[in-house]
Short mmCIF file of C-alpha atoms in Angstrom, two decimals:
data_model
loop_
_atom_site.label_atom_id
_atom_site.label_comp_id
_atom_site.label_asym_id
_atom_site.label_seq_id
_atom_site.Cartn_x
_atom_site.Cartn_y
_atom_site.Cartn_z
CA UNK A 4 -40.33 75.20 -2.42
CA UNK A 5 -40.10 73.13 0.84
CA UNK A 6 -43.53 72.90 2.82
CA UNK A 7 -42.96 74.79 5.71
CA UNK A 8 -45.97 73.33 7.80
CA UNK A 9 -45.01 69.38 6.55
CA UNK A 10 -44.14 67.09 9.33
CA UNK A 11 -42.74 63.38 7.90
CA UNK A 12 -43.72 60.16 10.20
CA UNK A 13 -42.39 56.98 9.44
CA UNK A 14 -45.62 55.99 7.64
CA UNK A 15 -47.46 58.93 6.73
CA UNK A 16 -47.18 62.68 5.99
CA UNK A 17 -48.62 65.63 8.17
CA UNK A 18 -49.23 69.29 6.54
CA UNK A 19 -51.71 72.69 7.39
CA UNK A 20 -53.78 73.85 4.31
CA UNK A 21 -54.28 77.34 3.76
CA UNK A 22 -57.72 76.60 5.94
CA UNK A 23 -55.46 75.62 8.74
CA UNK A 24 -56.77 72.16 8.79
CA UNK A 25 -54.35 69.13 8.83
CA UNK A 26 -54.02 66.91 5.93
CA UNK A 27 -52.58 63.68 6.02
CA UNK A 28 -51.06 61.23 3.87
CA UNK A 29 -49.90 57.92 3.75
CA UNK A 30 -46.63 56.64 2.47
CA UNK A 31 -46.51 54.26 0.04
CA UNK A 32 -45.61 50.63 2.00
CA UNK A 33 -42.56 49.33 1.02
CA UNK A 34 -42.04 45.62 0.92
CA UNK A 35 -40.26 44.04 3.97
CA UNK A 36 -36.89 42.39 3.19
CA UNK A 37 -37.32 38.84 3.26
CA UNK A 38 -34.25 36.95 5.21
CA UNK A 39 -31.61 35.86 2.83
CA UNK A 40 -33.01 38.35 0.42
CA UNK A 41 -29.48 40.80 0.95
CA UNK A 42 -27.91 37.07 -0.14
CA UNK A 43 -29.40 36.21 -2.56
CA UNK A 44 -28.88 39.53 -4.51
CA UNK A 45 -25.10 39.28 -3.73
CA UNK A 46 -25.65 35.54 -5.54
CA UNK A 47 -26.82 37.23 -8.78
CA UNK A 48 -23.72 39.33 -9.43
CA UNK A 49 -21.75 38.04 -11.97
CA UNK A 50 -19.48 35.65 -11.63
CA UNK A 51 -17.23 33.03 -13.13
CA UNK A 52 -18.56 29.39 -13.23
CA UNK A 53 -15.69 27.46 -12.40
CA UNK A 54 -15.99 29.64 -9.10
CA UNK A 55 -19.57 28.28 -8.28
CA UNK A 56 -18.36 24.19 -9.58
CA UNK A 57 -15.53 24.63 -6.67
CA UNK A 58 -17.73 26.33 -3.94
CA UNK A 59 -20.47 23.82 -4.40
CA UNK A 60 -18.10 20.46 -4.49
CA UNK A 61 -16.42 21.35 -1.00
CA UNK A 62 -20.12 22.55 0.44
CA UNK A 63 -20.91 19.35 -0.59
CA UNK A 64 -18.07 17.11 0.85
CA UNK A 65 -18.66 19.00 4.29
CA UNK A 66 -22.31 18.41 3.94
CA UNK A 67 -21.68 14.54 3.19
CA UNK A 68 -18.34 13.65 5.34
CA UNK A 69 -18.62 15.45 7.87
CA UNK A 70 -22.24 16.48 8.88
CA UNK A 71 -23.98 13.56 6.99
CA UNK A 72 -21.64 10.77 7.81
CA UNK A 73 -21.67 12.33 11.70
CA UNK A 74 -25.08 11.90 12.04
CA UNK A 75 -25.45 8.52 10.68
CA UNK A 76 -22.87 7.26 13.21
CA UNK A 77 -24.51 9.22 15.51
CA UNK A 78 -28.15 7.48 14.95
CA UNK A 79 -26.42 4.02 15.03
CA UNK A 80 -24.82 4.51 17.72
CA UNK A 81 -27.88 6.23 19.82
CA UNK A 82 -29.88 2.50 18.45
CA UNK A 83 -26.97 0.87 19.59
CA UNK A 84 -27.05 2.43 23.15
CA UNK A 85 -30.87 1.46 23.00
CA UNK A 86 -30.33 -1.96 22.11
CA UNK A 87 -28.08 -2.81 24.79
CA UNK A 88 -30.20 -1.64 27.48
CA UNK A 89 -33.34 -3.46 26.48
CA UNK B 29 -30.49 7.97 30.14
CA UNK B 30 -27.15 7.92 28.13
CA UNK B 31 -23.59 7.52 30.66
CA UNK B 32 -20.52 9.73 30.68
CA UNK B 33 -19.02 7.62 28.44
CA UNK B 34 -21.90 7.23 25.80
CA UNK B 35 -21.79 10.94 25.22
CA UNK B 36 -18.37 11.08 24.85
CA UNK B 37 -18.71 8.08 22.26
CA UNK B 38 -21.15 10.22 20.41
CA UNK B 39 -19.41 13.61 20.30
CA UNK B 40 -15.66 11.86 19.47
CA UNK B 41 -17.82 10.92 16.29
CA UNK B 42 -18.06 14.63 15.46
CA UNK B 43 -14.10 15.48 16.49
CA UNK B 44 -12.82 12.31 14.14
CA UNK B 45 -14.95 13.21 10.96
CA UNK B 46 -14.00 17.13 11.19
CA UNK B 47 -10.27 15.95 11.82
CA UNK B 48 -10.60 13.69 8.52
CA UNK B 49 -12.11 16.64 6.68
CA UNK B 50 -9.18 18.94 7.83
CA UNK B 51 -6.89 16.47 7.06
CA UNK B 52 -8.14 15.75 3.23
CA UNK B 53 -8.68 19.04 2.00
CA UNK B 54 -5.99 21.31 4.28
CA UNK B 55 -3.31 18.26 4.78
CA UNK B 56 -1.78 16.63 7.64
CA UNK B 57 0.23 19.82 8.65
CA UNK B 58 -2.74 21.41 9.95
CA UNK B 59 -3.56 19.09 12.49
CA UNK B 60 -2.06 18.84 15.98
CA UNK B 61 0.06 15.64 17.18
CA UNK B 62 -3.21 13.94 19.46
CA UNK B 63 -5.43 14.41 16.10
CA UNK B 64 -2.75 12.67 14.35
CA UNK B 65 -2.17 10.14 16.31
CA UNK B 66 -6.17 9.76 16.56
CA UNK B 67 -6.59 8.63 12.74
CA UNK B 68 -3.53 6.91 12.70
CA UNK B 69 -5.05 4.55 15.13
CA UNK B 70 -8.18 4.45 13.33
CA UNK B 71 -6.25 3.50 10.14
CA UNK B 72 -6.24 6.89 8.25
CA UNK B 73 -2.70 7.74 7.75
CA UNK B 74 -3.11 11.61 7.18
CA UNK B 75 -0.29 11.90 4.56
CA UNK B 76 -1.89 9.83 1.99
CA UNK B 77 -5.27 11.46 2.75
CA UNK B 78 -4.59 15.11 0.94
CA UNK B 79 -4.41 15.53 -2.67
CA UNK B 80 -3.43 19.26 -3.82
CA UNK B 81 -5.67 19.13 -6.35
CA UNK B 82 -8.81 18.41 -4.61
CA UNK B 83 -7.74 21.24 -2.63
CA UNK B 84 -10.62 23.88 -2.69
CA UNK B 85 -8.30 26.99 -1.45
CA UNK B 86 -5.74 26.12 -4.12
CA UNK B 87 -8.46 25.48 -6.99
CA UNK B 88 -9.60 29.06 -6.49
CA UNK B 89 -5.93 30.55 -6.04
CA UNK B 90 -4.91 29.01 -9.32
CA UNK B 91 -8.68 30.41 -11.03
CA UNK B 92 -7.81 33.46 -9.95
CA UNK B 93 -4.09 33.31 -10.90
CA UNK B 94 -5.30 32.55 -15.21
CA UNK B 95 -8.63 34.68 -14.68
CA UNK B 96 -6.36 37.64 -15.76
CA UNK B 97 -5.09 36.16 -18.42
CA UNK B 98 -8.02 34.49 -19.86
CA UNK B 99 -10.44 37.29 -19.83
CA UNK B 100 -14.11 36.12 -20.67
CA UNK B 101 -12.63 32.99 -21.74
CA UNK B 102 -12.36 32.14 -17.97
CA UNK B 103 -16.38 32.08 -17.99
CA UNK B 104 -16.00 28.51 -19.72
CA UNK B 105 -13.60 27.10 -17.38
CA UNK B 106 -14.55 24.35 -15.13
CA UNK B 107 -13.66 22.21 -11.92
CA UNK B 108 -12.73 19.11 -14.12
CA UNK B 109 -10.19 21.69 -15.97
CA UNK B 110 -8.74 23.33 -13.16
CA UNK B 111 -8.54 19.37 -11.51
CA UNK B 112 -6.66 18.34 -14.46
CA UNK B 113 -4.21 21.20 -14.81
CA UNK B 114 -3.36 20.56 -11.41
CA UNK B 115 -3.11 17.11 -11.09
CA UNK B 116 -0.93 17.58 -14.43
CA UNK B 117 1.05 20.11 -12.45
CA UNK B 118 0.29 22.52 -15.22
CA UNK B 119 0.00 25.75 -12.70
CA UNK B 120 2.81 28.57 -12.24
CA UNK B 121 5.51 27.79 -9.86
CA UNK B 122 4.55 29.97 -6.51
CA UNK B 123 7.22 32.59 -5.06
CA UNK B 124 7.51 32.62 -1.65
CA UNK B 125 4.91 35.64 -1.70
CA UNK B 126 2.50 33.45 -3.15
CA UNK B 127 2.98 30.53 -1.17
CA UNK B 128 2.52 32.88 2.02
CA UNK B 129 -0.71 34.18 0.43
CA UNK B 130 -1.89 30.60 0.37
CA UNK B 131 -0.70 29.87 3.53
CA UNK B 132 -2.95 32.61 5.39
CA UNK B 133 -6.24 31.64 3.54
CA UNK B 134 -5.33 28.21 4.73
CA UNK B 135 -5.04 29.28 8.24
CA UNK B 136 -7.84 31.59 8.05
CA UNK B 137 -9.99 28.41 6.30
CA UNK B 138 -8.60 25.99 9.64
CA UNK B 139 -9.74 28.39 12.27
CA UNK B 140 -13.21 28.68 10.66
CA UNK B 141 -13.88 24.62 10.27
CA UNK B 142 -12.30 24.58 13.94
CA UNK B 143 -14.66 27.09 14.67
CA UNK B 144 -17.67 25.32 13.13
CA UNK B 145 -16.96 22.12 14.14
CA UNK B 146 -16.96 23.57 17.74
CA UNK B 147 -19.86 24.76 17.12
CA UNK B 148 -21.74 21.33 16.11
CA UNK B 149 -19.79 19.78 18.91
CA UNK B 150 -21.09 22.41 21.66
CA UNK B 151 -24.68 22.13 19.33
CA UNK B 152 -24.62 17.95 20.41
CA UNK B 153 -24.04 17.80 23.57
CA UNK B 154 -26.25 20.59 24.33
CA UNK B 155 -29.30 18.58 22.65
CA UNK B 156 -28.22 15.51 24.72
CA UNK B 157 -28.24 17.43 27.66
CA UNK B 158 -31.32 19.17 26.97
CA UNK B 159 -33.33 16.14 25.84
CA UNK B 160 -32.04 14.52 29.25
CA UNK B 161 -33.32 17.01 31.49
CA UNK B 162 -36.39 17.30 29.86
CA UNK B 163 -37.39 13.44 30.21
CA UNK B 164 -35.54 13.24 34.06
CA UNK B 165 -38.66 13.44 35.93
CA UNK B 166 -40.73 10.78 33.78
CA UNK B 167 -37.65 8.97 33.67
CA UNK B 168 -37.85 8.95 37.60
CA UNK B 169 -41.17 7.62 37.47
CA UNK B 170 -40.27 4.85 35.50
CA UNK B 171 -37.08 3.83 36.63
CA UNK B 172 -38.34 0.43 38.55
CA UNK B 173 -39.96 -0.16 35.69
CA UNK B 174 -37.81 -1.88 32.97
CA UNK B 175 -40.15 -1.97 29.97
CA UNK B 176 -40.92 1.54 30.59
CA UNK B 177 -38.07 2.69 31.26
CA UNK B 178 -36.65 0.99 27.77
CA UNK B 179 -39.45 2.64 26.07
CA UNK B 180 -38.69 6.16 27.57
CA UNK B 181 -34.97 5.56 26.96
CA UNK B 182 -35.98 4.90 23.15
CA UNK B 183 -38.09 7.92 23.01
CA UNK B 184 -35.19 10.32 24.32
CA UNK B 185 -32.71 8.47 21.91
CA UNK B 186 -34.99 9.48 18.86
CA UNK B 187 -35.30 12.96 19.97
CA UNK B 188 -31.90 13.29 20.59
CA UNK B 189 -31.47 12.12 16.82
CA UNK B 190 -33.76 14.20 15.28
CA UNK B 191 -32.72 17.42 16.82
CA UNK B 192 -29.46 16.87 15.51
CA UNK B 193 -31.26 15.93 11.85
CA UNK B 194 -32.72 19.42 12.40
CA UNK B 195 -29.53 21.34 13.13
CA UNK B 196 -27.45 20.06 10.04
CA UNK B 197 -29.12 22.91 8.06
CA UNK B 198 -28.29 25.61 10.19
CA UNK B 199 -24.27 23.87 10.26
CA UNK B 200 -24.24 23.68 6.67
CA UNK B 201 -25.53 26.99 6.19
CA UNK B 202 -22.77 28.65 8.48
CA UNK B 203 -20.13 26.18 6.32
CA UNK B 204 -21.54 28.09 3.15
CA UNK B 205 -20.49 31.27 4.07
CA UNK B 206 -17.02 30.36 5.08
CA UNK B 207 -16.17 28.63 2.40
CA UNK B 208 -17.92 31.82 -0.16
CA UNK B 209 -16.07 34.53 1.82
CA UNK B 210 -12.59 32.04 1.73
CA UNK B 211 -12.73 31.30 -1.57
CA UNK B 212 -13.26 34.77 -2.67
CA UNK B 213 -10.09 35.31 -0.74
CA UNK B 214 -8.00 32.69 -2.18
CA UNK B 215 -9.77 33.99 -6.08
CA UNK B 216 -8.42 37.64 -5.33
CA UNK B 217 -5.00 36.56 -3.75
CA UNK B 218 -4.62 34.49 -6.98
CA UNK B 219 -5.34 37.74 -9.03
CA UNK B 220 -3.33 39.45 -6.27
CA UNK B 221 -0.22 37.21 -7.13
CA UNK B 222 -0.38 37.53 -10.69
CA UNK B 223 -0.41 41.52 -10.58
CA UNK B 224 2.68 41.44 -8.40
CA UNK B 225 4.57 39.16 -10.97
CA UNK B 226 3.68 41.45 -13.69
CA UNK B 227 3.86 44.98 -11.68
CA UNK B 228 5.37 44.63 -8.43
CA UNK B 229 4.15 44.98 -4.95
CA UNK B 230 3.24 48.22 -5.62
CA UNK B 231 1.02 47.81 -8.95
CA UNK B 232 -1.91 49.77 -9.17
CA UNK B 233 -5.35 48.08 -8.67
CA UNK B 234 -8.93 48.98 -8.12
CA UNK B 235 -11.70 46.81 -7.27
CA UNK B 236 -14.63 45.75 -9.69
CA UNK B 237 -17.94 46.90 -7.87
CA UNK B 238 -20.71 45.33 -9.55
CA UNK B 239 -24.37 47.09 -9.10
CA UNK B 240 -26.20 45.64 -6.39
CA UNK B 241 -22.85 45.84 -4.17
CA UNK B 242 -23.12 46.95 -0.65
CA UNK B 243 -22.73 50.49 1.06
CA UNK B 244 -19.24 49.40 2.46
CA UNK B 245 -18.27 48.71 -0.91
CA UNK B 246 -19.12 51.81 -2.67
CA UNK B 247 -18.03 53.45 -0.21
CA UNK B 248 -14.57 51.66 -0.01
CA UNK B 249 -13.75 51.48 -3.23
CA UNK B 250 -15.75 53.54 -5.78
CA UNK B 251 -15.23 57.52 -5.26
CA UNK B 252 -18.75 58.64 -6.25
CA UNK B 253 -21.40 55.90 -6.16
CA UNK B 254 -21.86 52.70 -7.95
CA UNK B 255 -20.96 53.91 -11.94
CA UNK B 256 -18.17 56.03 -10.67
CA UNK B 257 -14.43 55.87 -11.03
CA UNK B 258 -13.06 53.55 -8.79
CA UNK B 259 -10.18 54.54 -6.37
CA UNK B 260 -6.83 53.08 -7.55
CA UNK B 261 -4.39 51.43 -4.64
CA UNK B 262 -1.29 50.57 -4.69
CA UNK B 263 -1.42 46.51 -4.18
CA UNK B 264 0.86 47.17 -1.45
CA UNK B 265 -1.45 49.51 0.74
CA UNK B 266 -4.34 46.77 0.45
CA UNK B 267 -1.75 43.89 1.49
CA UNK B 268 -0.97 45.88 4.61
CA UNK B 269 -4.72 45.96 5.60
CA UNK B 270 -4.93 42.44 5.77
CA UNK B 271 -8.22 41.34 5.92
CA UNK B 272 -11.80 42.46 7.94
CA UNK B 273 -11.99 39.61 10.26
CA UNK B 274 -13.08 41.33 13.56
CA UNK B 275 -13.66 45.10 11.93
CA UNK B 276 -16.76 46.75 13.00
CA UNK B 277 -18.33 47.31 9.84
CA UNK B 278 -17.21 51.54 10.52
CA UNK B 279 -13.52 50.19 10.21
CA UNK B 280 -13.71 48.01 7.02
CA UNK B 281 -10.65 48.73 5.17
CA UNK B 282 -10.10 48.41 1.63
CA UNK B 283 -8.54 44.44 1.55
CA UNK B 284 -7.57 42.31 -1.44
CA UNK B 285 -9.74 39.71 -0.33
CA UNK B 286 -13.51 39.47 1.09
CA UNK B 287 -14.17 43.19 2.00
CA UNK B 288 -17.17 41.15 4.39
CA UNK B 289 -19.19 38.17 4.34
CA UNK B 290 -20.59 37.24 0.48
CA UNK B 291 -18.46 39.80 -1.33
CA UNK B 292 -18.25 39.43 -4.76
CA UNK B 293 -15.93 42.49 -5.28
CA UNK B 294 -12.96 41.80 -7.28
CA UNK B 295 -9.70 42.99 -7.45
CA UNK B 296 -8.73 43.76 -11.25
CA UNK B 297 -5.29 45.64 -11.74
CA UNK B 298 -4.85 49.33 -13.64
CA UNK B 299 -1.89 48.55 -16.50
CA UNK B 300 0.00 51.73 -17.48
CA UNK B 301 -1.76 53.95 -20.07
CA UNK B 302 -5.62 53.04 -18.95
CA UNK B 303 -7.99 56.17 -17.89
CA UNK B 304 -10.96 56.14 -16.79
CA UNK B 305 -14.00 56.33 -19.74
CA UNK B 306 -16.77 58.10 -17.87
CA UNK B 307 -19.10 57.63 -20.47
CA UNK B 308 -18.03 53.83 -20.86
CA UNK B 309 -18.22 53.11 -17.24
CA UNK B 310 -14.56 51.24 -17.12
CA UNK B 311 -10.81 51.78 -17.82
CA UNK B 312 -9.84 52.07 -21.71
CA UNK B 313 -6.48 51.93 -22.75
CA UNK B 314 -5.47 55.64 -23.85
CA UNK B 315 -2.67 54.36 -26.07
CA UNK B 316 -1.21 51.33 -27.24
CA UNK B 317 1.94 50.47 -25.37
CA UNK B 318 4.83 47.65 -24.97
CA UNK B 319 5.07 46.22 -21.77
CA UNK B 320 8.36 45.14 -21.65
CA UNK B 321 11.20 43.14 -19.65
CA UNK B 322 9.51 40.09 -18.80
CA UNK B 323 8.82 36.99 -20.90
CA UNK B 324 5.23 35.99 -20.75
CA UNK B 325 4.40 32.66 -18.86
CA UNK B 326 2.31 30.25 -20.94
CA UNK B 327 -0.73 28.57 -19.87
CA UNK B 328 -2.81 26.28 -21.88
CA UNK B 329 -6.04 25.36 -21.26
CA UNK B 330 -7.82 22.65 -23.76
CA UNK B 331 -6.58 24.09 -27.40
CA UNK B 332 -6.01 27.30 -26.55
CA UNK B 333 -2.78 28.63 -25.55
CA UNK B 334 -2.69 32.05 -22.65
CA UNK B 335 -0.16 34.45 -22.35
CA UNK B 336 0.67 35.41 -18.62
#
């Protein structure tokens, strides 16, 4: 049977004994979800590995062409802009 | 302190290499007549640059086209096979159904690189601007000064550089998502287009909710929590939903696709004569039956031979 006298808090309990005295108890902490944690357990599903061999070769050409190349003209260009004002 | 022009050097550097990356793996119809005419005069000619089968969107149509058909089998196939049936032009002639399919994870795929490479554009400039303003008044202080003033300009150039090194995880991270929530899409249009060669537009499907799957999920597709029998559709009713780009999450629909962002959910189709096993947890085939009328499609993949 449901406690009548229990009052839930977030963190801990709250109930009257039959002395009328309050008796409190503490919840058992849970663990706080780390970020990426939701992601990662959507990662561990099953799934087909020819799936994975075609996400991770485009990831990789974006990473390479078009961030990695980017930024290596950009650096040249920024000790370019340098050099000509020395 | 960089000029006008200088920055506009620097972020044109951004707009060519995301128009080259458009233009090799979406081809030269998705790019506009200026972005064309850009590469051209670079000496990319944009025709030559896309190869279909290179093409990530139709690499995980055509996996998800023989995934059917293969059953576990499809757990051993790899990039260099799927490469080499396509290069070999070993795939399924597309109906105009399928090619539409494609066509709208293609345009979906555009908007999101657009989107992104937007995004590293705005990302730039604002680090330029920022690492400007920040060294201004020193700069002021220096500015009779030409040694000084070199040195400063240096110092701001290197900043500027490694703010950007800083930013290409957060870039790449956003690309990762797009391209898992994309190619999910193009996997389940694949299976999509292969139930509505065998069944029609209005075969009967359900969606494969794995544990672990989210609250939308269950509650989309399963009719009593994860275990439960999952609610058939008629392929037709999920096509008409289109997909959940710009739902609140109270309005995802049950899609073919991507229900949301790292779905795995996938679409699997209900053949005549399966019910549901409670005990088994899956759809068993309640008799043995003859599908017929059509003449299966073969596929072959390394020695083996697959009926579709």
């Amino acid at each position: 049977m449901k406690d009548p006298y229990l009052i839930e808090f977030p963190t801990f309990s709250a109930s009257l004994d039959e002395d009328g005295k309050w008796i409190y108890k503490s919840k058992p902490i849970e663990p706080k979800k780390k970020s990426g944690a939701l992601k990662k357990k959507y990662h561990d599903l099953p799934r087909v590995k020819g799936i994975y061999e075609i996400e991770n070769a485009i990831k990789k050409v974006y990473l390479k062409d078009v961030l990695g190349t980017s930024m290596k003209e950009i650096n040249a260009k920024l000790i370019e802009f340098s050099r000509a004002k020395r | 302190m960089l000029n006008a022009k200088e920055v506009i050097e620097l972020l044109s550097i951004i707009e060519k290499n995301g128009t080259i990356f458009i233009a090799q793996n979406l081809g030269p119809d998705y790019l506009t007549n200026q972005e064309t005419e850009r590469l051209l005069r670079i000496g990319i000619d944009p025709a030559r640059t896309y190869l279909p089968h290179k093409d990530f969107i139709m690499q995980q149509f055509y996996l998800g086209l023989i995934s059917d058909a293969m059953g576990s089998d499809v757990q051993k196939v790899t990039l260099a096979d799927i490469k080499r049936n396509l290069k070999a032009g070993k795939y399924i002639p597309q109906t105009f159904a399928e090619k539409a399919a494609i066509e709208s994870v293609r345009k979906q795929f555009l908007g999101d690189i657009r989107s992104i490479n937007g995004k590293v554009f705005t990302n730039v400039s604002g680090i330029i601007s920022d690492n400007e303003a920040k060294n201004r008044e020193a700069y002021e202080k220096v500015i009779r000064d030409e040694i000084e003033r070199g040195k400063l300009e240096r110092k701001t150039n290197r900043q500027i550089a490694n703010e950007i090194h800083h930013k290409i995880g957060d870039w790449s991270r956003d690309f990762d998502k797009i391209v898992e929530y994309i190619g999910h899409q193009a996997f389940d249009e694949g299976r999509a287009a292969l139930y509505e060669r065998k069944s029609g537009k209005d075969a009967n499907v359900y969606k494969d909710v794995y544990p672990g799957a989210c609250k939308h999920c269950i509650r989309l597709y399963l009719t009593a929590g994860i275990g439960s029998k999952p609610v058939v559709f008629k392929l037709s009713t999920l096509r008409t939903n289109g997909t959940n780009i710009g739902r609140k999450v109270a309005d995802l629909k049950p899609v073919i696709g991507s229900t949301h962002p790292y779905c795995r959910c996938t679409i699997n189709r209900l053949e005549d004569g399966m019910i549901w096993d409670p005990k088994e947890g899956r759809f068993i085939r309640e008799k043995k039956i003859k599908i017929e009328g059509r003449k299966p499609v073969k596929i072959t993949f390394g020695n083996k031979v697959y009926n579709v």
